[in-house]
Short mmCIF file of C-alpha atoms in Angstrom, two decimals:
data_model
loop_
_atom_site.label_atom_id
_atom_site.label_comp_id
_atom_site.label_asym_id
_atom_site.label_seq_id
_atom_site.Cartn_x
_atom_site.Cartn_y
_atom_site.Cartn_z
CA UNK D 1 9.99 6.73 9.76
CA UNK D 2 10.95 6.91 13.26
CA UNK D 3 10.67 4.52 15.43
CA UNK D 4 10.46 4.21 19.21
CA UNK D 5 13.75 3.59 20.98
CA UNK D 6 12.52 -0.10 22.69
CA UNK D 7 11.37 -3.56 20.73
CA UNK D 8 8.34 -3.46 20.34
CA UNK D 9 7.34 -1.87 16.97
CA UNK D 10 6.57 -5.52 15.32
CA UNK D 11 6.92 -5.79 10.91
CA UNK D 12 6.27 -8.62 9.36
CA UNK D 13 8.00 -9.73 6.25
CA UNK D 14 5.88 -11.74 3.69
CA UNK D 15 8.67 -13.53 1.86
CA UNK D 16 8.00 -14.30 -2.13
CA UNK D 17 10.87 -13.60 -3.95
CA UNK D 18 11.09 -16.88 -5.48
CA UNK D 19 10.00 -16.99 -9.31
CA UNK D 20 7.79 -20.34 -8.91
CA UNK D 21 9.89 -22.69 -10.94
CA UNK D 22 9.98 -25.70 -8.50
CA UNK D 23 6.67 -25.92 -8.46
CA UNK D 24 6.49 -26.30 -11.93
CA UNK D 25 3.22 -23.80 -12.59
CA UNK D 26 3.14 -20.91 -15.39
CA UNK D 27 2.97 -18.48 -12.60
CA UNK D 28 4.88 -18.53 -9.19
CA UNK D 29 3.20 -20.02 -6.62
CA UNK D 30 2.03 -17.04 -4.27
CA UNK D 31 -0.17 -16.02 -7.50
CA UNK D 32 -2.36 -19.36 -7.84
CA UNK D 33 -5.85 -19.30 -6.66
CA UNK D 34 -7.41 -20.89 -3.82
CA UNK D 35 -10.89 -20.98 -2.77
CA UNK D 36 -11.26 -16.85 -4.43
CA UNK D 37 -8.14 -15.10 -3.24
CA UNK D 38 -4.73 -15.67 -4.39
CA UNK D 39 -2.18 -17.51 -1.71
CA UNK D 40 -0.32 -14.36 -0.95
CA UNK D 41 -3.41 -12.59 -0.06
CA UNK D 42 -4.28 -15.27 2.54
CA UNK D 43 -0.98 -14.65 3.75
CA UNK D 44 -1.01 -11.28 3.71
CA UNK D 45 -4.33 -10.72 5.53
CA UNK D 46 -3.13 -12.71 8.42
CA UNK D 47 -0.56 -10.34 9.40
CA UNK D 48 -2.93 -7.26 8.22
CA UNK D 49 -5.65 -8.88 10.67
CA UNK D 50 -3.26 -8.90 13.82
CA UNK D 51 -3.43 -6.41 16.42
CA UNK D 52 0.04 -7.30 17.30
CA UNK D 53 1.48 -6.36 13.82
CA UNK D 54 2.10 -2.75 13.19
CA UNK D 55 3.60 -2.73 9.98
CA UNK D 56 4.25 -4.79 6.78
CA UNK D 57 6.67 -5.87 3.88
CA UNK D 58 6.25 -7.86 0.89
CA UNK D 59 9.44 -9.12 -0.69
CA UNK D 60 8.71 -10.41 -4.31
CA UNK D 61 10.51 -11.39 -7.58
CA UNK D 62 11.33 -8.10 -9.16
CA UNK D 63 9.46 -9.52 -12.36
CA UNK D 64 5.84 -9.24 -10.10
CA UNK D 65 6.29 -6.20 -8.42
CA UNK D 66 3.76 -4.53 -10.56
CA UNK D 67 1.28 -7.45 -10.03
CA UNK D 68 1.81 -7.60 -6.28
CA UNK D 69 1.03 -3.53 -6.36
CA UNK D 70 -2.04 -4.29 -7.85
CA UNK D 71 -2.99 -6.93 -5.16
CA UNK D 72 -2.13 -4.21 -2.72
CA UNK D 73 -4.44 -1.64 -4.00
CA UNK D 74 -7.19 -3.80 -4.47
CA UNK D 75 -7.18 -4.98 -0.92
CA UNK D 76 -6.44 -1.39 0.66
CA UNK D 77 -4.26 -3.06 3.17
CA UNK D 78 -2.97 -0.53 5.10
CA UNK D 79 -0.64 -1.80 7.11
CA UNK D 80 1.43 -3.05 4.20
CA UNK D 81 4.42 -0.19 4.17
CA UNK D 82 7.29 -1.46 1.46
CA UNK D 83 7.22 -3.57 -1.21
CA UNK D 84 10.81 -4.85 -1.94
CA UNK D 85 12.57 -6.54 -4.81
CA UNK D 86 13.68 -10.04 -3.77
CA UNK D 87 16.59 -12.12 -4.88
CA UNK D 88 17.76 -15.52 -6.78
CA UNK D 89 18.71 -17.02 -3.70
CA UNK D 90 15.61 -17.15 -0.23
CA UNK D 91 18.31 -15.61 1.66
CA UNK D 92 18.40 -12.43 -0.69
CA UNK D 93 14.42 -11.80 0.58
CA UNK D 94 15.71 -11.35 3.76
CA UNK D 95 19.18 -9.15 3.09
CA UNK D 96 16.14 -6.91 1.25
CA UNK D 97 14.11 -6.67 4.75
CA UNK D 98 17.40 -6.32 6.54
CA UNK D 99 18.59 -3.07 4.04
CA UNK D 100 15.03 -1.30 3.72
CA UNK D 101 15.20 -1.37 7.67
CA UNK D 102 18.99 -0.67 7.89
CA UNK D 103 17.91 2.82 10.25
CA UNK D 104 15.81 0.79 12.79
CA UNK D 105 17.77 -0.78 15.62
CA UNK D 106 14.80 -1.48 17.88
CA UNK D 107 12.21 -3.32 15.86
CA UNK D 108 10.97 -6.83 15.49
CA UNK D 109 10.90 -8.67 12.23
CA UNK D 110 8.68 -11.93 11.82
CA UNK D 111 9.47 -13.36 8.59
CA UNK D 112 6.88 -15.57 6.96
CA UNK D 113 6.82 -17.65 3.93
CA UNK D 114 4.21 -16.08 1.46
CA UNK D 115 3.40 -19.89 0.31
CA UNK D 116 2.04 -21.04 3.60
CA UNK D 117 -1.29 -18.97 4.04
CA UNK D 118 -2.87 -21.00 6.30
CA UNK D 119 -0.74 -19.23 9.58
CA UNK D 120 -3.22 -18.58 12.49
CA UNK D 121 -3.97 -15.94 14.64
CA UNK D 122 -2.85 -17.75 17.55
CA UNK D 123 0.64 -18.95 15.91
CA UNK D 124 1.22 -15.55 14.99
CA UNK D 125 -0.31 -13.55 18.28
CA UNK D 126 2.67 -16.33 20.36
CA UNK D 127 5.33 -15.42 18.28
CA UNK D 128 4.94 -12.10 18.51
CA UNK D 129 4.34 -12.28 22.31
CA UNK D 130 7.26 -14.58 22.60
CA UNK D 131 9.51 -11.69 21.91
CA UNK D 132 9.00 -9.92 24.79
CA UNK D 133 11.54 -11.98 26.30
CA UNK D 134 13.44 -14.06 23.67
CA UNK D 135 15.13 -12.33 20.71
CA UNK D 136 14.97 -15.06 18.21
CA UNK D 137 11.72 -17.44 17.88
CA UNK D 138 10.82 -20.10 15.89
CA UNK D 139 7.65 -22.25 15.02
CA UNK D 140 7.80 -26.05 14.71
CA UNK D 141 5.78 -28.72 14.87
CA UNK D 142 6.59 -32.65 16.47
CA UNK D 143 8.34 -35.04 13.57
CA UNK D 144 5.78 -37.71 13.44
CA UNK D 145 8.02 -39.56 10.65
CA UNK D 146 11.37 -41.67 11.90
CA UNK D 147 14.16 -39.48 10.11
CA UNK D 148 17.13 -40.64 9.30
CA UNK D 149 20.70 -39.51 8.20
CA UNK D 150 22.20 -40.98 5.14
CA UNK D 151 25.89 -40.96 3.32
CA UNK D 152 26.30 -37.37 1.22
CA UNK D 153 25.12 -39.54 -1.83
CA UNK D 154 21.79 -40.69 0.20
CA UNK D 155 22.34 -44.57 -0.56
CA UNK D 156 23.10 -45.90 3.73
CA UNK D 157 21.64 -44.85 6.76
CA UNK D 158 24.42 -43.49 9.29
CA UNK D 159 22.45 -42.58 12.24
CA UNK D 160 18.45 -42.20 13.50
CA UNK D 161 18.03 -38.82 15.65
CA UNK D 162 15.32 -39.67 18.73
CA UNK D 163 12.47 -38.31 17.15
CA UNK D 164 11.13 -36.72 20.57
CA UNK D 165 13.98 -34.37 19.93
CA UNK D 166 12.96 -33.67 16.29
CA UNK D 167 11.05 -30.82 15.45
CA UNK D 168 9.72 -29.75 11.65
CA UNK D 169 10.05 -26.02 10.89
CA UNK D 170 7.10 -23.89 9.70
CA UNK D 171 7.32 -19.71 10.00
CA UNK D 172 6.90 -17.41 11.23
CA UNK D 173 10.60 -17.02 11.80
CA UNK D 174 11.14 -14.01 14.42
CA UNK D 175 13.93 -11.71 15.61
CA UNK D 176 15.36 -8.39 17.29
CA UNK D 177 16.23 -6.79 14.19
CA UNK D 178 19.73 -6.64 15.85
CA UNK D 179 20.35 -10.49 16.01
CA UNK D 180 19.45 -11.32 12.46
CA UNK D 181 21.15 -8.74 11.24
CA UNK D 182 24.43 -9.37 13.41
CA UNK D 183 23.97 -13.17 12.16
CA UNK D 184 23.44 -12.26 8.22
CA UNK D 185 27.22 -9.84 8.63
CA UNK D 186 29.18 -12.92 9.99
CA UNK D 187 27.22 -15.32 7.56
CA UNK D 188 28.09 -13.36 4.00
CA UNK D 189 31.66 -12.73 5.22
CA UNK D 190 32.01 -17.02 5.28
CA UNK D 191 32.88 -17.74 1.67
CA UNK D 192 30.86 -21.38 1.76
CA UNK D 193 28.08 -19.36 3.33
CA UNK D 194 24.60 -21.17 1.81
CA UNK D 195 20.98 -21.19 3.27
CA UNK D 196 17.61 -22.32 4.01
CA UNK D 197 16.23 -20.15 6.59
CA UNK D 198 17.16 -17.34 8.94
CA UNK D 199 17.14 -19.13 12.46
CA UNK D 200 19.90 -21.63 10.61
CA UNK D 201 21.40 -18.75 9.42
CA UNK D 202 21.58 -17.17 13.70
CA UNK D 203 22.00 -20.92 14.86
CA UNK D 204 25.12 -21.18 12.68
CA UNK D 205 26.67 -17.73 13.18
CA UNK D 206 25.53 -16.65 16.48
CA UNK D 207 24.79 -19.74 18.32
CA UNK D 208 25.07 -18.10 21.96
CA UNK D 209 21.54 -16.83 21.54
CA UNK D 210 18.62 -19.24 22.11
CA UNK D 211 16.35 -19.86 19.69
CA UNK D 212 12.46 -20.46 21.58
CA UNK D 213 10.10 -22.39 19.85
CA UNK D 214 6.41 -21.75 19.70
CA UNK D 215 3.93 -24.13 18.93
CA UNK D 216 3.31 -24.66 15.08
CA UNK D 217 -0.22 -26.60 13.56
CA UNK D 218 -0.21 -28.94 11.26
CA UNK D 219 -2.71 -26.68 8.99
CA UNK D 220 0.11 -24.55 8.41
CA UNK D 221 1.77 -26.35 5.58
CA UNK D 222 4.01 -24.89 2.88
CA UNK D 223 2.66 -24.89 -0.90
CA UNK D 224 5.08 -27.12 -2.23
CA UNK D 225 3.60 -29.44 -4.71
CA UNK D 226 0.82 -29.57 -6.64
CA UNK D 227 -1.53 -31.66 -5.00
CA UNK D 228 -1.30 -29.13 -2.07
CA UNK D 229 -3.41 -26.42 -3.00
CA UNK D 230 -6.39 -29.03 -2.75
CA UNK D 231 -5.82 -29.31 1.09
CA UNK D 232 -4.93 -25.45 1.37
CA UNK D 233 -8.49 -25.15 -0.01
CA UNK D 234 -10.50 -27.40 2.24
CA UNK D 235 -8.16 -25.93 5.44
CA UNK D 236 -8.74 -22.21 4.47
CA UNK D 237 -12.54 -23.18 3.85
CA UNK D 238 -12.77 -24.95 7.02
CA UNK D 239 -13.23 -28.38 5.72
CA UNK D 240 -10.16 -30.17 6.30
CA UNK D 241 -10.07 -32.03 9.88
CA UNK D 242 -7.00 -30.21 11.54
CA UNK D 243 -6.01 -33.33 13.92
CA UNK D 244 -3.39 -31.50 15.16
#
């Protein structure tokens, strides 16, 4: 495919290479119904909805691939252009996005966590918008909890951050193709490399480029536990009070 030579062309990546295990279900996560879709079709559709996204990947456990297809065809997405084998470790997901676009030096890529389907419209239209003039962007929302730092085995409390500085991640996670990938060749040549997320990954390895932060909602949560999916139901049904 050939793309045009300025940023501009934006691809989101739909991140669900993880097998599920955590969460402690017979199927991973992304697969579990909610209110008559499955959680990585919400999260799909979002990015398939957008104006602002031209193209899409889906990163999934290699043991799925065939399901996801499926999903795929039933949906007749057509923005949805790769479907890539993901890795033991999050980080893999995004080496996979990085090395099915290793020929496209002028391209966006807004990473997204297939287990929070509730993104908006708007979170997603800002992010991509913020790009126009920031190469890496991130969504976060205010810490309304005190945090505090602890002793590596957790028992003391060593310091409490101001929580106006605080901020709680959410994705999208968004970047010139040419940052994150810069940021991912310094990071797997560290031998104590490890990972969470790709704007720790740039903040750690390339921290002379500014990471903007858009606006996040509290109705974009993560499906992490179990008792979850019951507010994912009543947000993507439109009965859940957002007070954000």
């Amino acid at each position: 495919m050939n793309y045009p030579e300025k940023y501009g062309l934006n691809i989101a990546v739909v991140l669900a290479g993880g097998s599920g295990q955590r969460f402690g279900a017979a199927i991973p996560k992304q697969f579990l119904p909610l209110a008559g879709r499955t959680v990585i079709e919400y999260s799909v559709e979002a990015f398939e909805q957008c104006d602002d996204i031209d193209e899409i990947a889906v990163v999934m456990h290699p043991d799925y691939l065939a399901q996801m297809q499926a999903i795929i065809d039933k949906n007749g997405w057509k923005k949805v252009k790769k479907l890539l084998p993901g890795g033991a470790e999050r980080y893999f997901s995004t080496l996979a996005a990085l090395n099915a676009y290793e020929n496209a030096d002028h391209v966006n890529l807004i990473f997204h966590d297939a287990a929070r389907p509730a993104v908006s419209q708007r979170i997603i239209k800002e992010t991509v918008a913020a790009l126009e003039t920031h190469s890496a962007v991130a969504v976060a929302i205010l810490a309304t909890d005190t945090v505090f730092e602890v002793t590596e085995d957790g028992g003391f409390i060593t310091g409490i951050p101001p929580r106006k500085r605080l901020r709680c991640a959410q994705t999208p996670q968004a970047f010139h193709i040419d940052v994150i990938r810069e940021a991912y060749r310094k990071a797997l040549s560290d031998p104590d490399f490890s990972s969470t997320d790709d704007c720790g990954v740039l903040h750690k390895y390339c921290p002379e480029i500014p990471i903007f932060i858009v606006p996040g909602d509290t109705s974009n949560i993560k499906l992490t536990y179990p008792g979850d999916t019951e507010i994912l139901e009543r947000i993507l049904t439109g009965t859940f009070e957002n007070e954000n």
